[in-house]
mmCIF file of C-alpha atoms in Angstrom:
data_model
loop_
_atom_site.group_PDB
_atom_site.id
_atom_site.type_symbol
_atom_site.label_atom_id
_atom_site.label_comp_id
_atom_site.label_asym_id
_atom_site.label_seq_id
_atom_site.Cartn_x
_atom_site.Cartn_y
_atom_site.Cartn_z
ATOM 1 C CA MET Y 1412 -22.039 -44.531 65.314
ATOM 2 C CA ALA Y 1413 -18.583 -44.114 66.920
ATOM 3 C CA SER Y 1414 -17.759 -47.638 66.030
ATOM 4 C CA GLU Y 1415 -18.783 -47.063 62.405
ATOM 5 C CA ALA Y 1416 -16.623 -44.010 62.103
ATOM 6 C CA LYS Y 1417 -13.724 -45.910 63.570
ATOM 7 C CA TYR Y 1418 -14.298 -48.769 61.244
ATOM 8 C CA ASN Y 1419 -14.391 -46.433 58.226
ATOM 9 C CA GLU Y 1420 -11.192 -44.798 59.434
ATOM 10 C CA LEU Y 1421 -9.414 -48.155 59.825
ATOM 11 C CA ALA Y 1422 -10.740 -49.390 56.481
ATOM 12 C CA GLY Y 1423 -9.670 -46.086 54.804
ATOM 13 C CA ILE Y 1424 -13.189 -45.348 53.587
ATOM 14 C CA ASN Y 1425 -12.988 -41.674 54.814
ATOM 15 C CA LYS Y 1426 -9.600 -41.170 53.172
ATOM 16 C CA LYS Y 1427 -11.052 -42.408 49.884
ATOM 17 C CA GLU Y 1428 -14.041 -40.158 50.192
ATOM 18 C CA GLN Y 1429 -11.742 -37.188 51.147
ATOM 19 C CA GLU Y 1430 -9.415 -37.898 48.196
ATOM 20 C CA LYS Y 1431 -12.511 -38.016 45.905
ATOM 21 C CA ARG Y 1432 -13.761 -34.740 47.248
ATOM 22 C CA GLU Y 1433 -10.194 -33.244 46.872
ATOM 23 C CA LYS Y 1434 -9.942 -34.474 43.309
ATOM 24 C CA ALA Y 1435 -13.360 -33.093 42.541
ATOM 25 C CA GLN Y 1436 -12.461 -29.755 44.159
ATOM 26 C CA LYS Y 1437 -9.205 -29.619 42.159
ATOM 27 C CA ARG Y 1438 -11.173 -30.371 38.928
ATOM 28 C CA GLU Y 1439 -13.548 -27.516 39.834
ATOM 29 C CA GLU Y 1440 -10.656 -25.051 40.502
ATOM 30 C CA PHE Y 1441 -8.953 -26.133 37.306
ATOM 31 C CA LYS Y 1442 -12.156 -25.546 35.348
ATOM 32 C CA GLU Y 1443 -12.652 -22.112 37.037
ATOM 33 C CA ASN Y 1444 -9.013 -21.137 36.296
ATOM 34 C CA LEU Y 1445 -9.402 -22.345 32.773
ATOM 35 C CA GLN Y 1446 -12.570 -20.263 32.243
ATOM 36 C CA GLU Y 1447 -10.951 -17.307 33.887
ATOM 37 C CA ASP Y 1448 -7.841 -17.637 31.612
ATOM 38 C CA PHE Y 1449 -10.281 -17.890 28.579
ATOM 39 C CA ARG Y 1450 -12.189 -14.789 29.661
ATOM 40 C CA ASP Y 1451 -8.811 -12.888 30.197
ATOM 41 C CA THR Y 1452 -7.638 -13.964 26.718
ATOM 42 C CA ARG Y 1453 -11.008 -13.063 25.240
ATOM 43 C CA ASP Y 1454 -10.792 -9.618 26.907
ATOM 44 C CA ASP Y 1455 -7.201 -9.173 25.732
ATOM 45 C CA ILE Y 1456 -8.158 -9.898 22.125
ATOM 46 C CA LYS Y 1457 -11.149 -7.691 22.441
ATOM 47 C CA ASN Y 1458 -9.078 -4.779 23.849
ATOM 48 C CA ALA Y 1459 -6.483 -5.196 21.160
ATOM 49 C CA ALA Y 1460 -9.173 -5.115 18.461
ATOM 50 C CA GLU Y 1461 -10.545 -1.938 20.061
ATOM 51 C CA LYS Y 1462 -7.127 -0.307 20.117
ATOM 52 C CA GLU Y 1463 -6.820 -1.139 16.367
ATOM 53 C CA GLU Y 1464 -10.219 0.463 15.764
ATOM 54 C CA LYS Y 1465 -9.153 3.642 17.554
ATOM 55 C CA HIS Y 1466 -6.771 4.738 14.871
ATOM 56 C CA GLU Y 1467 -6.992 8.466 14.950
ATOM 57 C CA SER Y 1468 -7.097 10.229 11.561
ATOM 58 C CA LYS Y 1469 -5.599 13.735 11.359
ATOM 59 C CA LEU Y 1470 -5.670 16.630 8.994
ATOM 60 C CA THR Y 1471 -2.555 18.819 9.428
ATOM 61 C CA PHE Y 1472 -1.112 21.824 7.650
ATOM 62 C CA GLU Y 1473 2.316 23.211 7.047
ATOM 63 C CA ASP Y 1474 2.654 26.767 8.250
ATOM 64 C CA SER Y 1475 3.566 27.771 4.727
ATOM 65 C CA VAL Y 1476 0.089 26.570 3.585
ATOM 66 C CA ILE Y 1477 -1.666 28.804 6.111
ATOM 67 C CA GLU Y 1478 0.633 31.693 5.312
ATOM 68 C CA LYS Y 1479 -0.185 31.472 1.581
ATOM 69 C CA ILE Y 1480 -4.041 31.429 2.340
ATOM 70 C CA ALA Y 1481 -3.589 34.420 4.654
ATOM 71 C CA ALA Y 1482 -1.443 36.334 2.120
ATOM 72 C CA ILE Y 1483 -4.063 35.817 -0.643
ATOM 73 C CA ALA Y 1484 -6.725 37.020 1.770
ATOM 74 C CA CYS Y 1485 -4.691 40.072 2.612
ATOM 75 C CA HIS Y 1486 -4.268 41.025 -1.099
ATOM 76 C CA GLU Y 1487 -8.059 40.957 -1.412
ATOM 77 C CA VAL Y 1488 -8.511 43.797 1.031
ATOM 78 C CA PRO Y 1489 -8.758 47.263 -0.360
ATOM 79 C CA GLY Y 1490 -6.115 49.556 1.096
ATOM 80 C CA VAL Y 1491 -3.402 46.927 1.141
ATOM 81 C CA LEU Y 1492 -0.887 47.703 -1.616
ATOM 82 C CA ASP Y 1493 1.409 44.793 -0.821
ATOM 83 C CA MET Y 1494 2.970 42.862 1.928
ATOM 84 C CA LYS Y 1495 6.292 43.872 3.447
ATOM 85 C CA GLY Y 1496 8.734 41.146 3.421
ATOM 86 C CA GLY Y 1497 12.044 40.638 5.266
ATOM 87 C CA PHE Y 1498 15.615 40.666 4.002
ATOM 88 C CA PHE Y 1499 15.496 37.424 2.036
ATOM 89 C CA SER Y 1500 12.231 38.386 0.330
ATOM 90 C CA GLY Y 1501 13.954 41.525 -0.898
ATOM 91 C CA ILE Y 1502 16.842 39.492 -2.235
ATOM 92 C CA SER Y 1503 14.713 37.054 -4.080
ATOM 93 C CA GLU Y 1504 12.603 39.922 -5.682
ATOM 94 C CA GLN Y 1505 15.973 41.501 -6.815
ATOM 95 C CA PHE Y 1506 16.407 38.456 -9.000
ATOM 96 C CA GLY Y 1507 12.943 38.521 -10.480
ATOM 97 C CA GLY Y 1508 11.229 36.164 -8.020
ATOM 98 C CA TYR Y 1509 8.119 37.004 -6.028
ATOM 99 C CA ASN Y 1510 7.362 35.486 -2.706
ATOM 100 C CA LEU Y 1511 3.531 35.349 -2.261
ATOM 101 C CA THR Y 1512 3.851 34.736 1.551
ATOM 102 C CA LYS Y 1513 6.309 37.637 2.155
ATOM 103 C CA GLY Y 1514 5.194 39.602 5.211
ATOM 104 C CA ILE Y 1515 3.084 36.692 6.678
ATOM 105 C CA SER Y 1516 4.028 34.325 9.390
ATOM 106 C CA ALA Y 1517 1.766 31.708 10.931
ATOM 107 C CA ASP Y 1518 1.914 29.564 14.112
ATOM 108 C CA VAL Y 1519 -0.285 26.549 13.415
ATOM 109 C CA GLY Y 1520 -1.521 24.068 15.986
ATOM 110 C CA GLU Y 1521 -3.914 21.101 15.523
ATOM 111 C CA GLU Y 1522 -7.033 23.211 15.848
ATOM 112 C CA GLU Y 1523 -5.891 26.868 15.952
ATOM 113 C CA ALA Y 1524 -3.710 29.265 14.091
ATOM 114 C CA ALA Y 1525 -2.174 32.699 14.853
ATOM 115 C CA ILE Y 1526 -1.274 34.982 11.889
ATOM 116 C CA ASP Y 1527 1.037 37.993 11.783
ATOM 117 C CA ALA Y 1528 1.101 40.243 8.767
ATOM 118 C CA SER Y 1529 3.259 43.191 7.713
ATOM 119 C CA ILE Y 1530 1.588 45.386 5.142
ATOM 120 C CA ILE Y 1531 2.119 48.434 2.945
ATOM 121 C CA LEU Y 1532 -0.959 50.570 3.521
ATOM 122 C CA GLU Y 1533 -2.371 52.653 0.630
ATOM 123 C CA TYR Y 1534 -2.412 56.332 1.467
ATOM 124 C CA GLY Y 1535 -6.009 57.567 2.229
ATOM 125 C CA HIS Y 1536 -7.310 54.376 3.701
ATOM 126 C CA SER Y 1537 -8.206 54.002 7.383
ATOM 127 C CA ALA Y 1538 -5.703 51.759 9.058
ATOM 128 C CA PRO Y 1539 -8.206 50.582 11.781
ATOM 129 C CA LYS Y 1540 -10.814 49.767 9.023
ATOM 130 C CA VAL Y 1541 -8.226 47.912 6.910
ATOM 131 C CA PHE Y 1542 -7.111 46.070 10.041
ATOM 132 C CA GLU Y 1543 -10.667 44.935 10.789
ATOM 133 C CA GLU Y 1544 -11.224 43.870 7.187
ATOM 134 C CA LEU Y 1545 -7.886 42.005 7.172
ATOM 135 C CA LYS Y 1546 -8.886 40.141 10.406
ATOM 136 C CA ARG Y 1547 -12.339 39.176 9.041
ATOM 137 C CA ASN Y 1548 -10.912 38.086 5.689
ATOM 138 C CA ILE Y 1549 -8.020 36.113 7.013
ATOM 139 C CA THR Y 1550 -10.193 34.388 9.642
ATOM 140 C CA GLN Y 1551 -12.859 33.569 7.147
ATOM 141 C CA SER Y 1552 -10.475 32.251 4.405
ATOM 142 C CA VAL Y 1553 -8.308 30.194 6.762
ATOM 143 C CA GLY Y 1554 -11.318 28.846 8.637
ATOM 144 C CA GLN Y 1555 -13.310 27.908 5.483
ATOM 145 C CA MET Y 1556 -10.359 26.234 3.766
ATOM 146 C CA THR Y 1557 -8.794 24.373 6.683
ATOM 147 C CA GLY Y 1558 -11.291 24.264 9.559
ATOM 148 C CA LEU Y 1559 -8.755 25.867 11.823
ATOM 149 C CA LYS Y 1560 -9.887 28.531 14.261
ATOM 150 C CA VAL Y 1561 -7.822 31.644 13.756
ATOM 151 C CA VAL Y 1562 -7.380 32.935 17.373
ATOM 152 C CA GLU Y 1563 -5.095 35.887 16.671
ATOM 153 C CA VAL Y 1564 -4.444 38.210 13.739
ATOM 154 C CA ASN Y 1565 -1.673 40.851 14.232
ATOM 155 C CA VAL Y 1566 -1.104 43.429 11.590
ATOM 156 C CA ARG Y 1567 1.931 45.723 11.346
ATOM 157 C CA VAL Y 1568 1.849 48.690 8.962
ATOM 158 C CA ASP Y 1569 5.402 48.946 7.691
ATOM 159 C CA ASP Y 1570 4.850 51.680 5.169
ATOM 160 C CA VAL Y 1571 2.314 54.028 3.658
ATOM 161 C CA MET Y 1572 2.358 54.864 -0.075
ATOM 162 C CA THR Y 1573 0.124 56.281 -2.660
ATOM 163 C CA ARG Y 1574 -0.775 53.769 -5.379
ATOM 164 C CA LYS Y 1575 1.082 55.875 -7.963
ATOM 165 C CA GLU Y 1576 4.264 55.876 -5.704
ATOM 166 C CA PHE Y 1577 4.002 52.212 -5.214
ATOM 167 C CA GLN Y 1578 3.655 51.414 -8.902
ATOM 168 C CA LEU Y 1579 6.644 53.725 -9.750
ATOM 169 C CA LYS Y 1580 8.710 52.008 -7.082
ATOM 170 C CA ASN Y 1581 7.884 48.527 -8.384
ATOM 171 C CA ARG Y 1582 8.500 49.610 -11.993
ATOM 172 C CA ASP Y 1583 11.993 50.985 -10.862
ATOM 173 C CA ASP Y 1584 12.724 47.885 -8.924
ATOM 174 C CA ARG Y 1585 11.906 45.682 -11.966
ATOM 175 C CA ASN Y 1586 13.954 47.862 -14.194
ATOM 176 C CA ASP Y 1587 16.953 47.678 -11.855
ATOM 177 C CA GLY Y 1588 16.905 43.905 -11.919
ATOM 178 C CA GLN Y 1589 16.714 43.809 -15.852
ATOM 179 C CA GLY Y 1590 19.337 46.357 -16.201
ATOM 180 C CA TYR Y 1591 21.993 44.167 -14.541
ATOM 181 C CA ASN Y 1592 25.227 44.438 -16.358
ATOM 182 C CA GLN Y 1593 28.250 42.243 -16.000
ATOM 183 C CA GLY Y 1594 30.660 45.008 -16.898
ATOM 184 C CA PRO Y 1595 32.768 45.660 -19.921
ATOM 185 C CA SER Y 1596 33.426 42.768 -22.323
ATOM 186 C CA LEU Y 1597 36.820 41.293 -22.453
ATOM 187 C CA ARG Y 1598 36.776 40.997 -26.196
#
């Protein structure tokens, strides 16, 4: 047997067999690499398709929309004569405008909202009861219309007036705006 091995070695038979085996092994490695590359490419395509399918749709609201809903909800509560706006609301009302959202501010997130309201309370109404009714009405209206969870409602009572006093004040304010005079004519 030793002489046969020596003969094969001298004749190069073992080298040819070894080269055949090496070529076959390289072919197998090439096939495996090719299949692995194909799997990776297929997985990349699949992952890219999944990413495309994962577009996230969103519903968002401007703060002013939530403020408007809250303001309307406030005006529906007995005992609230009006909302108390800031400096700029007062100026716009002097020129005949009315800002529905005056006295309301909202901080709006993706799922939650916090509302602050400044009101004029009607004399004779219980502030704690009006406050509870405001919280309930604002929370319900904003939640129902937007799906947002109202996590906080803060109410500040800026003034107390009788209904008659409030109506007189508003009538006087409207008359002041209409009675604007530019002064004597130059004619």
